Amino acid sequence: MIIAKADVVVTSPGRNFVTLRLETEDGLVGWGDATVNGRELAVVSYLRDHVVPLLAGRDAGRIEDTWQFLYRGAYWRRGPITMAAIAAVDMALWDIKGKAAGMPVYQLLGGASRNGLLAYGHASGRDLPEIFDSVREHLSQGYRAIRVQAAVPGLRSIYGIAANTAEDGVRYDHEPAQRGALPAEEDWDTRSYLRHLPTVFEAVRAEFGPGLPLLHDAHHRLTPIQAAKLAKSLEPYDLFWLEDVTPAENPEALRPVRQHSVTPLAIGEVFNTVWDYQQLVREQLIDYVRGAVTHMGGITPLKKTLEYAAQYQIKSGMHGPTDISPVGMAAAMHLGLSIHNFGIQEYMKHDARTDAVFRQSFTWENGYLHPGDEPGLGVSLELDEAGKYPYQQAYLPYNRLADGTVHDW
Ligand code: GCO
Ligand code: MG
């Protein structure tokens, strides 16, 4: 099983995706996701210029060794671009190993620890009637756990609100990174948000009852004491988790949040390695690990990270918005099915064009995902279909406060 060639495919069926294709001398093909939203071409260059030339001639069966070679051999360790590139190689090698063995990847990882993966979707709205409609729509699609994001009175547009009106166009549902030469500017006011959000959760809880798991994402915007205040004020509404309350760089910021509340905390969609989690896990400052297979360097290191977290009863909550390609989602599903400490999987459906580019074999039934039983990851990219959608420049939005200061988005 020698790697014969490696190619990078860039396609934009509604949004940009970067996918690595590995092929062995005996004709097995493996796919890996390397998409970093809004910075896609940097990973393309990292792969094409620095990784692809190293792969031909290597033994495709040596997944751990290849991972260590790419991680340690680069000398410049970590970082989103490097780790997404390594992740794509790792995923593609697991895909090949599964195909060679005639088994789905979850079998190679130890077999299923459960029948399916509880998944949550994204409800949102500008006011309570819109939010209730959005929650109902998600329930009717089978979701059994729902993230709720609400517009804040006085702010024009903020993270996580699907804009479904004719004037705004549909933006967030499938494409948080907006196509165009420059990023969109959004606005932010923490005091208004902290006042408003508990009223939304009070209403949603009253409308949908005590049983429905509800989640919320603060998207890195609060100081430690503001985050503690939010976590405490949301306690009566029994959240499944509160995500990314403080910026990811400083693990210590979560200490005051822990000291003041029992709202479960999730963090890590922008993390790249186990080192980003080390203190958070050891000090039990979080309850869920949000890393994506695509951004944590692949299945190999995320499995190790989650096993470390398991020692502290911390569970998985892998990142799964539409900027994780179907290949990255499949990798998350195989890993989630096999580990003991699975918590929940984020699942935001891709649009029809993306589903036509990536042939997929996972199932979605009664609120549970399953990666399916095809050998490997169970996803393949249709090159002809992908070729119809050339790359388009796209940026994530950014934020300014009322006085013009740039804030965390
Ligand atoms: C989530 C995330 C995403 C990110 C996006 C950025 O919880 O799903 O916060 O919506 O904003 O992945 O690329
Ligand atoms: Mg998030």
Coordinates of C-alpha atoms and ligand atoms in Angstrom, one line a residue:
M1 CA 0.0 0.0 0.0
I2 CA 2.3 2.7 -1.3
I3 CA 1.0 6.2 -1.9
A4 CA 1.3 6.9 -5.6
K5 CA -0.1 10.4 -5.8
A6 CA -1.7 13.2 -4.0
D7 CA -3.9 16.0 -5.3
V8 CA -5.6 19.0 -3.8
V9 CA -9.2 19.7 -5.0
V10 CA -10.7 23.2 -4.4
T11 CA -14.4 23.5 -5.0
S12 CA -17.1 26.0 -4.1
P13 CA -20.6 24.6 -4.3
G14 CA -22.1 27.4 -2.3
R15 CA -19.1 27.7 -0.1
N16 CA -15.4 26.8 -0.4
F17 CA -14.0 23.4 0.4
V18 CA -10.4 22.1 0.2
T19 CA -10.1 18.4 -0.1
L20 CA -7.0 16.1 -0.4
R21 CA -7.1 13.1 -2.6
L22 CA -4.6 10.3 -2.0
E23 CA -4.2 7.3 -4.3
T24 CA -2.2 4.2 -3.6
E25 CA -0.3 2.2 -6.2
D26 CA -2.9 -0.5 -6.0
G27 CA -5.7 2.0 -6.8
L28 CA -7.2 2.8 -3.4
V29 CA -8.4 6.4 -3.0
G30 CA -8.6 8.3 0.3
W31 CA -10.2 11.7 0.9
G32 CA -9.3 14.3 3.6
D33 CA -10.9 17.6 4.5
A34 CA -8.5 20.6 4.8
T35 CA -11.0 23.5 4.8
V36 CA -10.2 26.6 6.9
N37 CA -13.1 29.0 6.5
G38 CA -12.0 32.3 4.9
R39 CA -8.3 31.2 4.6
E40 CA -8.8 28.3 2.3
L41 CA -6.0 29.0 -0.2
A42 CA -3.3 29.1 2.5
V43 CA -4.0 25.4 3.2
V44 CA -4.0 24.7 -0.5
S45 CA -0.5 26.2 -0.8
Y46 CA 0.7 24.4 2.4
L47 CA -0.5 21.1 1.0
R48 CA 0.6 21.6 -2.6
D49 CA 3.9 23.2 -2.0
H50 CA 5.1 21.5 1.2
V51 CA 3.2 18.2 1.9
V52 CA 2.2 16.7 -1.4
P53 CA 5.8 16.4 -2.5
L54 CA 6.6 14.3 0.7
L55 CA 3.8 11.8 0.3
A56 CA 4.5 9.8 -2.9
G57 CA 6.4 6.5 -2.1
R58 CA 5.3 6.5 1.6
D59 CA 3.6 3.4 3.1
A60 CA -0.1 4.4 3.3
G61 CA -0.6 2.0 6.2
R62 CA 1.7 4.0 8.5
I63 CA -0.8 6.6 9.8
E64 CA 0.8 7.4 13.2
D65 CA 4.3 7.5 11.7
T66 CA 3.1 9.8 8.9
W67 CA 1.4 12.1 11.4
Q68 CA 4.5 12.4 13.5
F69 CA 6.6 13.0 10.4
L70 CA 4.4 15.8 9.2
Y71 CA 4.0 17.4 12.7
R72 CA 7.5 17.1 14.1
G73 CA 9.2 17.2 10.7
A74 CA 7.9 20.7 9.9
Y75 CA 9.6 22.1 13.0
W76 CA 7.0 24.9 12.9
R77 CA 4.3 23.1 14.9
R78 CA 0.7 23.8 15.4
G79 CA -1.5 26.6 14.0
P80 CA -4.7 26.2 12.0
I81 CA -3.1 26.0 8.5
T82 CA -0.5 23.4 9.4
M83 CA -2.9 21.3 11.4
A84 CA -5.7 21.4 8.8
A85 CA -3.1 20.2 6.2
I86 CA -2.0 17.3 8.5
A87 CA -5.6 16.5 9.3
A88 CA -6.4 16.0 5.6
V89 CA -3.5 13.5 5.2
D90 CA -4.6 11.7 8.4
M91 CA -8.2 11.4 7.3
A92 CA -7.3 10.2 3.8
L93 CA -5.0 7.5 5.3
W94 CA -7.8 6.3 7.6
D95 CA -10.1 6.2 4.6
I96 CA -7.6 4.1 2.7
K97 CA -7.0 1.8 5.6
G98 CA -10.7 1.2 6.0
K99 CA -11.0 0.5 2.2
A100 CA -8.0 -1.9 2.4
A101 CA -9.6 -3.7 5.4
G102 CA -13.1 -3.7 3.9
M103 CA -14.4 -2.0 7.1
P104 CA -15.8 1.4 8.1
V105 CA -13.3 3.5 10.0
Y106 CA -15.2 3.3 13.2
Q107 CA -14.6 -0.5 13.3
L108 CA -10.8 0.2 13.0
L109 CA -11.2 2.6 16.0
G110 CA -12.6 0.0 18.2
G111 CA -16.1 -0.5 16.9
A112 CA -19.4 1.2 17.8
S113 CA -19.9 2.4 21.4
R114 CA -23.5 3.4 20.7
N115 CA -26.2 3.0 18.0
G116 CA -26.2 6.6 16.8
L117 CA -24.9 10.1 17.5
L118 CA -27.2 12.7 19.1
A119 CA -26.8 15.8 17.0
Y120 CA -27.8 19.4 17.5
G121 CA -29.0 22.0 14.9
H122 CA -28.9 25.8 14.7
A123 CA -32.2 27.6 15.4
S124 CA -32.2 31.4 15.4
G125 CA -34.4 34.4 14.9
R126 CA -34.7 38.2 15.2
D127 CA -37.6 38.0 17.7
L128 CA -39.3 35.3 19.8
P129 CA -41.9 34.3 17.1
E130 CA -39.1 33.8 14.6
I131 CA -37.0 31.8 17.1
F132 CA -40.0 29.6 18.1
D133 CA -40.7 28.9 14.3
S134 CA -37.0 28.1 13.8
V135 CA -37.0 25.7 16.8
R136 CA -40.2 24.1 15.6
E137 CA -38.7 23.6 12.1
H138 CA -35.7 21.9 13.6
L139 CA -37.9 19.7 15.7
S140 CA -39.8 18.7 12.6
Q141 CA -36.5 17.8 10.9
G142 CA -35.9 15.4 13.7
Y143 CA -33.4 17.3 15.8
R144 CA -33.6 16.4 19.5
A145 CA -31.2 19.1 20.7
I146 CA -31.1 22.7 19.5
R147 CA -28.8 25.6 19.6
V148 CA -30.6 29.0 20.0
Q149 CA -29.1 32.3 18.8
A150 CA -31.1 35.5 19.1
A151 CA -30.7 39.0 17.6
V152 CA -30.1 41.7 20.2
P153 CA -32.4 44.7 20.1
G154 CA -30.5 47.7 18.8
L155 CA -27.8 45.7 16.9
R156 CA -28.0 45.4 13.1
S157 CA -26.6 42.0 12.5
I158 CA -24.8 39.5 14.7
Y159 CA -23.3 36.1 14.6
G160 CA -25.6 33.1 14.2
I161 CA -28.8 34.6 13.0
A162 CA -30.1 33.2 9.7
A163 CA -31.2 36.2 7.7
N164 CA -34.2 34.9 5.7
T165 CA -35.8 38.1 4.5
A166 CA -35.7 39.2 0.9
E167 CA -33.8 42.4 1.8
D168 CA -31.0 40.5 3.7
G169 CA -30.9 37.4 1.5
V170 CA -30.2 34.0 3.1
R171 CA -26.7 34.3 4.5
Y172 CA -25.9 32.4 7.6
D173 CA -27.7 29.1 7.0
H174 CA -25.1 27.8 4.5
E175 CA -22.4 30.4 4.3
P176 CA -21.2 32.4 7.3
A177 CA -18.2 33.4 5.2
Q178 CA -19.5 36.0 2.8
R179 CA -18.3 36.0 -0.8
G180 CA -16.7 39.2 -1.9
A181 CA -13.4 41.2 -1.8
L182 CA -13.9 42.4 1.7
P183 CA -15.4 41.0 5.0
A184 CA -18.8 42.1 6.1
E185 CA -18.9 44.4 9.2
E186 CA -21.3 43.5 12.1
D187 CA -21.9 45.3 15.3
W188 CA -21.8 44.3 19.0
D189 CA -22.8 45.5 22.4
T190 CA -22.1 43.2 25.4
R191 CA -24.4 44.9 27.9
S192 CA -27.4 44.7 25.6
Y193 CA -26.6 41.0 24.9
L194 CA -26.3 40.1 28.6
R195 CA -29.6 41.8 29.3
H196 CA -31.5 40.3 26.4
L197 CA -30.3 36.7 26.2
P198 CA -31.7 35.3 29.5
T199 CA -35.2 36.6 28.5
V200 CA -34.9 34.6 25.3
F201 CA -34.0 31.4 27.1
E202 CA -36.7 32.0 29.6
A203 CA -39.3 32.2 26.8
V204 CA -37.9 29.2 24.8
R205 CA -37.9 27.0 27.9
A206 CA -41.4 28.0 28.8
E207 CA -42.6 27.3 25.2
F208 CA -40.8 24.0 24.6
G209 CA -40.7 22.5 28.1
P210 CA -37.9 21.2 30.4
G211 CA -36.8 18.2 28.4
L212 CA -35.4 19.7 25.2
P213 CA -31.5 20.1 25.3
L214 CA -30.8 23.8 24.5
L215 CA -27.4 25.1 23.6
H216 CA -25.9 28.6 23.0
D217 CA -22.7 30.0 21.5
A218 CA -21.3 33.3 22.8
H219 CA -18.7 33.3 20.1
H220 CA -15.7 34.4 22.1
R221 CA -17.1 37.8 23.0
L222 CA -17.1 38.2 26.7
T223 CA -14.6 39.0 29.5
P224 CA -14.3 36.4 32.3
I225 CA -16.6 38.2 34.6
Q226 CA -19.2 38.9 31.9
A227 CA -19.0 35.3 31.0
A228 CA -19.6 34.3 34.6
K229 CA -22.6 36.6 34.8
L230 CA -24.1 35.1 31.6
A231 CA -23.5 31.5 32.8
K232 CA -25.1 32.3 36.1
S233 CA -28.1 34.1 34.6
L234 CA -28.8 31.2 32.3
E235 CA -28.7 28.6 35.1
P236 CA -32.5 28.5 35.5
Y237 CA -32.9 27.4 31.9
D238 CA -30.7 24.3 32.2
L239 CA -28.5 24.6 29.1
F240 CA -26.9 21.5 27.7
W241 CA -23.9 23.8 27.2
L242 CA -22.7 27.4 26.8
E243 CA -20.0 27.6 24.2
D244 CA -17.0 29.8 23.6
V245 CA -17.9 32.4 26.3
T246 CA -14.4 33.9 26.3
P247 CA -11.7 34.1 23.6
A248 CA -9.9 30.8 23.1
E249 CA -6.4 32.0 23.8
N250 CA -6.6 32.2 27.6
P251 CA -7.7 29.1 29.5
E252 CA -7.6 30.9 32.8
A253 CA -10.5 33.0 31.7
L254 CA -12.9 30.1 32.4
R255 CA -11.9 29.8 36.1
P256 CA -14.2 32.6 37.3
V257 CA -17.0 31.2 35.1
R258 CA -16.7 27.9 36.9
Q259 CA -16.5 29.5 40.3
H260 CA -19.8 31.3 39.7
S261 CA -22.0 28.9 37.9
V262 CA -23.0 25.3 37.1
T263 CA -23.9 25.9 33.5
P264 CA -21.9 23.3 31.4
L265 CA -19.1 24.9 29.3
A266 CA -17.9 23.9 25.8
I267 CA -14.9 25.4 24.0
G268 CA -12.3 24.7 21.3
E269 CA -13.6 25.0 17.7
V270 CA -10.5 27.1 16.9
F271 CA -8.1 24.9 18.9
N272 CA -5.5 22.9 17.0
T273 CA -3.8 20.5 19.4
V274 CA -4.1 18.7 22.7
W275 CA -1.9 21.4 24.2
D276 CA -4.7 23.9 23.8
Y277 CA -6.9 21.6 26.1
Q278 CA -4.2 20.6 28.6
Q279 CA -5.0 23.0 31.4
L280 CA -8.7 23.2 30.7
V281 CA -9.0 19.4 31.0
R282 CA -6.6 19.0 33.9
E283 CA -8.4 21.7 35.9
Q284 CA -11.8 20.5 34.8
L285 CA -12.7 24.0 33.5
I286 CA -14.8 22.6 30.6
D287 CA -17.4 19.9 30.0
Y288 CA -17.2 19.5 26.3
V289 CA -14.3 19.4 23.8
R290 CA -15.3 21.3 20.6
G291 CA -12.4 20.5 18.4
A292 CA -13.0 19.5 14.8
V293 CA -11.2 16.6 13.2
T294 CA -10.3 19.0 10.4
H295 CA -8.7 21.6 12.6
M296 CA -7.2 19.4 15.3
G297 CA -4.8 17.5 12.9
G298 CA -7.0 14.6 12.1
I299 CA -8.6 11.5 13.7
T300 CA -5.4 10.3 15.3
P301 CA -4.7 13.3 17.6
L302 CA -8.3 14.1 18.3
K303 CA -8.9 10.6 19.5
K304 CA -5.9 11.0 21.9
T305 CA -7.3 14.4 23.1
L306 CA -10.7 12.9 23.8
E307 CA -9.2 9.9 25.6
Y308 CA -7.3 12.4 27.8
A309 CA -10.5 14.3 28.4
A310 CA -12.3 11.0 29.3
Q311 CA -10.2 10.7 32.4
Y312 CA -11.9 13.8 33.7
Q313 CA -15.5 12.8 32.5
I314 CA -15.2 15.5 29.8
K315 CA -17.1 14.6 26.6
S316 CA -16.9 15.3 22.9
G317 CA -18.9 18.0 21.2
M318 CA -17.2 18.1 17.8
H319 CA -17.5 21.2 15.7
G320 CA -19.8 20.6 12.7
P321 CA -21.0 23.7 10.9
T322 CA -21.2 23.8 7.1
D323 CA -17.5 24.9 6.8
I324 CA -16.6 21.3 7.9
S325 CA -16.9 19.4 4.6
P326 CA -18.8 16.1 4.4
V327 CA -15.4 14.4 4.5
G328 CA -14.6 16.1 7.8
M329 CA -18.1 15.4 9.1
A330 CA -17.8 11.7 8.3
A331 CA -14.4 11.6 10.2
A332 CA -16.2 13.1 13.2
M333 CA -19.0 10.6 13.0
H334 CA -16.6 7.6 12.9
L335 CA -14.7 8.9 15.8
G336 CA -17.8 9.9 17.8
L337 CA -19.4 6.5 17.3
S338 CA -16.3 4.7 18.6
I339 CA -15.2 6.6 21.6
H340 CA -16.8 6.0 25.0
N341 CA -17.1 9.7 26.0
F342 CA -19.1 11.0 23.1
G343 CA -21.3 13.9 24.1
I344 CA -23.1 15.4 21.1
Q345 CA -22.3 16.2 17.5
E346 CA -23.1 19.6 15.9
Y347 CA -24.8 19.0 12.6
M348 CA -25.7 21.8 10.2
K349 CA -27.0 20.4 6.9
H350 CA -25.0 21.1 3.8
D351 CA -26.9 22.4 0.8
A352 CA -27.9 20.4 -2.3
R353 CA -24.9 21.5 -4.4
T354 CA -22.5 20.3 -1.7
D355 CA -24.3 17.0 -1.4
A356 CA -24.0 16.5 -5.1
V357 CA -20.2 17.2 -5.0
F358 CA -19.6 14.9 -2.0
R359 CA -21.3 11.5 -2.3
Q360 CA -22.1 10.4 1.2
S361 CA -23.3 7.3 3.0
F362 CA -24.1 8.6 6.5
T363 CA -27.7 8.4 7.8
W364 CA -29.8 10.9 9.8
E365 CA -32.7 9.3 11.6
N366 CA -34.8 10.5 14.5
G367 CA -32.2 13.0 15.6
Y368 CA -29.3 10.6 15.4
L369 CA -26.4 10.5 12.9
H370 CA -24.6 7.3 11.8
P371 CA -21.6 7.2 9.5
G372 CA -22.8 4.1 7.7
D373 CA -21.0 0.8 6.9
E374 CA -19.2 1.5 3.7
P375 CA -15.5 0.7 3.9
G376 CA -13.4 3.8 4.8
L377 CA -15.0 7.1 5.7
G378 CA -17.9 6.6 3.3
V379 CA -17.6 9.8 1.4
S380 CA -16.1 10.5 -2.0
L381 CA -15.8 13.6 -4.0
E382 CA -17.2 13.7 -7.6
L383 CA -14.5 15.4 -9.6
D384 CA -16.7 16.4 -12.5
E385 CA -19.3 18.0 -10.2
A386 CA -16.6 19.7 -8.1
G387 CA -15.1 21.2 -11.3
K388 CA -18.3 23.1 -11.9
Y389 CA -17.7 25.4 -8.9
P390 CA -14.4 27.3 -9.0
Y391 CA -13.0 28.9 -5.8
Q392 CA -14.5 32.3 -4.8
Q393 CA -12.9 34.8 -2.4
A394 CA -14.9 34.7 0.9
Y395 CA -14.3 36.2 4.3
L396 CA -15.9 35.7 7.7
P397 CA -17.4 38.9 9.1
Y398 CA -15.9 41.0 11.8
N399 CA -17.3 43.1 14.6
R400 CA -17.2 46.8 15.8
L401 CA -18.5 48.3 19.0
A402 CA -20.6 51.5 18.9
D403 CA -17.5 53.7 19.2
G404 CA -15.8 51.9 16.3
T405 CA -13.5 49.6 18.2
V406 CA -12.9 46.2 16.6
H407 CA -14.3 43.4 18.9
D408 CA -14.1 39.6 18.9
W409 CA -16.3 38.0 16.3
Ligands
GCO1 C1 -20.2 26.9 15.5 C2 -19.3 28.0 15.0 C3 -19.3 28.3 13.6 C4 -18.2 29.3 13.2 C5 -17.7 29.0 11.9 C6 -16.5 29.8 11.5 O1 -20.4 26.8 16.7 O2 -20.7 26.2 14.6 O3 -19.2 29.0 15.9 O4 -20.6 28.8 13.2 O5 -18.6 30.6 13.3 O6 -17.4 27.7 11.9 O7 -15.9 29.3 10.4
MG2 MG -19.2 28.0 17.8

